[in-house]
């Protein structure tokens, strides 16, 4: 068999412009592995790379940080991983192991860590080079297309719920039923919470209940805070909608000592009256993706509890269309590129 010399990559050449190109197959450097990509999820955060409006991007850049593939080559010094092994790569490209955060065990906040598909080329491609410290082992029971969204959307929801103070039987609301929320509803249900899906419009209700929600609140038809209080208040609300105004409206729905967990990042301000915080001893928390080990926990929990990402597959060559579909909020629920 002849060695493949070229591979396809869907790069962003300049802000807003995708281009399918052929590149020379890269050689992984020390500490890196080369993957043959099988699937890559399309995440809202890919906008950072596509638009270049959050941080400076060195173009051309290949987006994509929900990557599943097989190891194709090992760089020097890589141990514990083998050629042919199924692996995933998420948003955080791999911790350094040396900085203050890493030495305190807080790998998510490694100050030397890059973001996959932002500072390094990501998974909108047939091949990708990744740091071995950023690899996640993929269980055989999960296929590549289904596993991909679990590496960003899935771990984000799993971690936010797992680190929240909610206990089995507590009321937990998931705000937004999209790429993150549709997994959040499934996790919340399978973790044993009384699960409330919160979204806009009556048309999402049936799907939310099918995903496992016990209740649905349509924010166009009801005051969400009142509706949650009518259920006794939520111990935890996880908000996936990056609209601070909509988050502010949730706070009144928290039970005493409740937590609003924010996972939908936005630059604008969440408004809350100190009175509302003080009266009920409620708090607002942020949560950012997770470590590679937490991702493996999330994948194992998904396999154990029969949790499935619902996806629309799009061939790599049509990535621009898939991305636009995600941005329009038309995808049900995650777009996944196949190679
Ligand atoms: Zn993401
Ligand atoms: Zn570090």
XYZ file of C-alpha atoms and ligand atoms in Angstrom:
341
model
C 0.000 0.000 0.000
C 1.368 3.385 -0.908
C 1.561 6.016 1.805
C -1.018 8.770 1.412
C 0.733 12.095 0.763
C -2.133 14.565 0.592
C -5.309 15.104 2.547
C -8.346 17.364 2.317
C -8.950 20.200 4.756
C -11.790 22.708 4.942
C -9.901 25.802 5.967
C -11.111 29.291 6.726
C -8.958 31.404 4.430
C -10.137 34.777 5.729
C -13.080 35.760 7.944
C -16.272 34.174 6.657
C -14.631 32.295 3.769
C -14.368 28.492 3.738
C -12.154 26.789 1.175
C -11.628 23.064 0.560
C -7.894 22.555 -0.021
C -5.423 19.715 -0.344
C -2.444 19.739 1.944
C 0.621 17.599 2.475
C 0.158 14.975 5.172
C 1.840 16.383 8.300
C 4.372 14.585 10.462
C 3.468 14.716 14.151
C 6.076 16.501 16.259
C 7.267 15.425 19.690
C 4.298 14.823 22.010
C 1.794 14.854 19.131
C -0.169 12.224 17.239
C -1.655 12.276 13.747
C -5.296 11.249 13.442
C -7.287 9.998 10.513
C -10.477 11.942 11.210
C -13.780 10.053 10.933
C -16.222 12.709 12.149
C -16.200 16.244 13.503
C -19.077 18.084 15.152
C -19.914 21.666 14.237
C -20.096 23.850 17.348
C -21.222 27.447 17.801
C -17.720 28.274 19.113
C -16.360 27.523 15.607
C -17.565 31.071 14.983
C -14.440 32.306 16.787
C -12.391 30.877 13.937
C -14.806 31.565 11.102
C -15.423 35.212 12.033
C -12.207 35.968 13.913
C -14.101 38.377 16.141
C -13.290 36.974 19.599
C -9.532 36.641 19.407
C -6.971 37.182 16.643
C -6.818 34.175 14.275
C -3.862 33.307 12.078
C -5.454 32.402 8.743
C -5.719 30.000 7.071
C -7.096 27.972 9.965
C -9.073 24.708 10.031
C -11.916 24.857 12.605
C -13.426 21.926 14.498
C -13.106 20.682 18.061
C -15.466 17.714 18.294
C -13.116 15.368 16.523
C -13.222 11.567 16.459
C -10.710 9.477 14.565
C -8.032 6.839 14.702
C -4.395 7.375 15.507
C -2.402 7.083 12.312
C 1.103 8.010 13.518
C 2.801 8.749 16.824
C 5.270 11.570 17.356
C 8.414 11.097 19.364
C 7.957 10.599 23.085
C 4.248 9.664 22.946
C 3.453 6.828 25.328
C 0.175 5.240 26.364
C -1.434 5.602 22.911
C -1.184 3.251 19.939
C -1.552 3.479 16.165
C -5.069 2.349 15.250
C -6.576 3.425 18.578
C -9.891 5.343 18.478
C -9.556 8.764 20.047
C -11.297 12.111 20.308
C -10.153 15.701 20.653
C -12.241 18.419 22.276
C -12.009 22.190 22.614
C -9.011 22.267 24.942
C -6.018 21.094 22.939
C -4.108 19.538 25.849
C -2.750 20.868 29.147
C 0.951 21.609 29.628
C 1.282 19.858 32.994
C 3.718 22.514 34.240
C 1.832 25.786 34.836
C 0.353 26.796 38.195
C -3.163 25.668 37.265
C -1.924 22.257 36.041
C 0.187 21.798 39.172
C -2.965 22.430 41.208
C -4.775 19.809 39.106
C -7.006 22.358 37.350
C -6.174 21.253 33.792
C -9.174 23.036 32.292
C -7.567 26.337 33.272
C -4.028 25.549 32.054
C -2.603 28.924 31.103
C -0.478 27.425 28.300
C -3.320 25.501 26.686
C -4.478 26.288 23.145
C -8.009 25.841 21.802
C -8.428 23.218 19.074
C -9.388 24.711 15.719
C -8.604 28.212 16.997
C -4.847 28.377 17.581
C -4.242 24.899 16.045
C -5.872 23.331 13.013
C -8.889 21.279 14.026
C -11.074 18.509 12.656
C -12.761 19.913 9.533
C -10.307 17.689 7.614
C -9.385 14.108 6.737
C -6.362 14.361 9.007
C -5.342 16.312 12.034
C -2.387 16.594 14.361
C -3.196 16.673 18.077
C -1.328 16.829 21.356
C -1.269 13.477 23.128
C -2.181 15.280 26.373
C -5.479 16.342 24.748
C -6.623 12.871 23.644
C -9.791 11.186 24.870
C -10.223 7.400 24.475
C -13.465 6.522 22.644
C -15.373 3.411 23.773
C -16.001 0.797 21.050
C -19.737 0.979 21.715
C -19.992 4.566 20.417
C -19.682 5.232 16.710
C -17.703 8.241 15.521
C -20.659 10.356 14.407
C -22.472 9.879 17.696
C -19.411 10.338 19.860
C -18.251 13.595 18.227
C -20.833 15.964 19.800
C -20.133 14.467 23.218
C -16.599 15.921 23.100
C -17.757 19.531 23.480
C -21.542 19.830 23.794
C -21.786 16.623 25.843
C -18.919 17.178 28.268
C -20.041 20.780 28.852
C -23.496 19.670 30.012
C -22.297 16.569 31.855
C -19.728 18.534 33.816
C -22.044 21.447 34.649
C -24.668 19.031 35.990
C -22.194 16.832 37.798
C -20.537 19.712 39.606
C -23.857 21.389 40.454
C -25.425 20.877 43.854
C -28.483 19.072 42.465
C -29.303 15.753 44.100
C -31.478 12.931 42.754
C -35.096 14.032 42.761
C -34.285 17.760 42.655
C -35.811 19.958 39.986
C -33.262 20.827 37.304
C -34.033 23.030 34.318
C -32.181 22.998 31.019
C -32.503 26.313 29.193
C -32.214 25.992 25.413
C -32.876 22.774 23.509
C -30.180 22.814 20.845
C -26.824 21.090 20.443
C -26.000 21.366 24.154
C -29.502 21.354 25.607
C -30.739 18.194 23.881
C -27.882 16.329 25.558
C -28.412 18.233 28.818
C -32.028 17.060 29.034
C -30.928 13.442 28.553
C -28.135 13.725 31.131
C -30.415 15.439 33.671
C -33.081 12.760 33.282
C -30.593 9.885 33.544
C -28.870 11.493 36.541
C -32.170 11.236 38.394
C -33.401 14.823 38.358
C -36.929 16.074 37.809
C -36.081 17.521 34.441
C -37.596 20.698 33.032
C -36.816 21.781 29.472
C -37.078 25.524 28.857
C -37.184 26.878 25.324
C -38.950 29.259 22.996
C -42.048 28.094 21.150
C -44.617 25.322 21.505
C -43.067 23.320 18.651
C -40.127 22.141 20.806
C -42.285 20.593 23.497
C -42.912 17.151 22.002
C -39.219 16.674 21.166
C -38.133 17.825 24.643
C -40.476 15.311 26.276
C -39.190 12.570 23.959
C -35.632 13.432 25.028
C -36.675 12.742 28.609
C -37.940 16.031 30.047
C -40.712 15.636 32.627
C -41.971 19.158 31.927
C -41.642 21.794 29.239
C -41.834 25.571 29.663
C -42.439 27.670 26.561
C -40.899 31.066 27.333
C -43.161 32.702 24.736
C -46.294 31.483 26.489
C -45.326 31.702 30.159
C -43.166 33.684 32.546
C -40.335 31.220 33.083
C -39.612 32.296 36.671
C -43.267 31.963 37.668
C -43.606 28.623 35.907
C -40.541 27.236 37.732
C -41.763 28.609 41.065
C -45.103 26.891 40.475
C -43.071 23.648 40.440
C -41.390 24.586 43.710
C -38.398 26.328 42.137
C -35.359 24.820 40.424
C -32.357 23.655 42.441
C -30.243 24.145 39.347
C -30.805 25.796 35.981
C -28.216 25.189 33.267
C -28.420 27.908 30.639
C -27.041 27.021 27.217
C -28.470 30.086 25.473
C -25.788 32.758 25.037
C -28.315 35.553 25.588
C -27.744 37.263 28.959
C -31.204 38.844 28.981
C -32.774 35.393 28.795
C -30.465 34.203 31.603
C -31.513 37.124 33.819
C -35.130 36.048 33.419
C -34.310 32.595 34.862
C -32.935 33.726 38.214
C -36.392 34.276 39.736
C -37.137 30.595 39.025
C -34.482 29.270 41.388
C -35.428 27.555 44.637
C -33.746 28.800 47.832
C -29.983 28.027 47.603
C -30.427 27.365 43.869
C -27.716 27.730 41.251
C -27.791 29.192 37.778
C -25.056 27.384 35.823
C -23.993 29.411 32.789
C -22.421 27.457 29.908
C -23.513 29.656 26.984
C -20.739 32.254 26.720
C -21.574 35.834 25.760
C -19.877 39.175 26.276
C -22.943 41.148 27.436
C -24.064 41.508 31.053
C -26.392 39.309 33.107
C -28.606 41.568 35.221
C -29.638 40.501 38.677
C -30.854 42.471 41.653
C -28.790 41.928 44.801
C -32.130 41.582 46.584
C -32.933 38.511 44.468
C -29.573 36.937 45.368
C -29.785 37.745 49.066
C -33.404 36.811 49.634
C -33.020 33.233 48.435
C -29.277 32.706 48.839
C -28.994 31.886 45.135
C -25.823 31.987 43.062
C -24.598 32.232 39.489
C -21.816 29.887 38.357
C -19.880 29.478 35.148
C -18.745 26.147 33.747
C -16.260 25.503 30.958
C -16.009 22.141 29.128
C -13.867 19.573 31.026
C -10.656 17.596 31.172
C -9.872 14.575 29.001
C -10.618 12.291 31.966
C -13.978 13.987 32.538
C -14.732 13.557 28.828
C -14.066 9.841 29.169
C -16.445 9.770 32.167
C -19.056 11.545 30.077
C -18.648 9.086 27.175
C -18.861 6.112 29.543
C -21.993 7.543 31.190
C -23.565 8.109 27.770
C -22.850 4.530 26.713
C -24.080 3.148 30.051
C -27.291 5.183 30.105
C -28.124 4.992 26.408
C -27.720 8.728 25.839
C -27.486 9.692 22.185
C -26.579 12.842 20.362
C -29.151 13.446 17.633
C -27.250 14.572 14.587
C -27.481 15.576 10.953
C -24.453 14.427 8.989
C -22.917 16.580 6.288
C -19.952 15.587 4.069
C -16.754 17.555 4.677
C -17.022 19.231 1.269
C -20.330 20.831 2.391
C -18.963 22.111 5.708
C -19.827 25.735 4.925
C -23.465 24.748 4.451
C -23.467 22.660 7.636
C -21.943 25.528 9.567
C -24.544 27.979 8.216
C -27.328 25.568 9.181
C -26.001 25.395 12.741
C -25.700 29.200 12.929
C -29.320 29.582 11.748
C -30.385 27.263 14.559
C -31.934 24.908 12.001
C -29.996 21.770 12.934
C -31.736 19.058 14.940
C -29.664 19.019 17.015
C -26.007 18.859 16.015
C -24.369 18.990 12.603
C -21.558 16.440 12.262
C -19.131 16.433 9.329
C -18.192 13.033 7.911
C -14.959 12.432 6.040
Zn -17.659 23.504 21.177
Zn -0.717 24.030 32.258
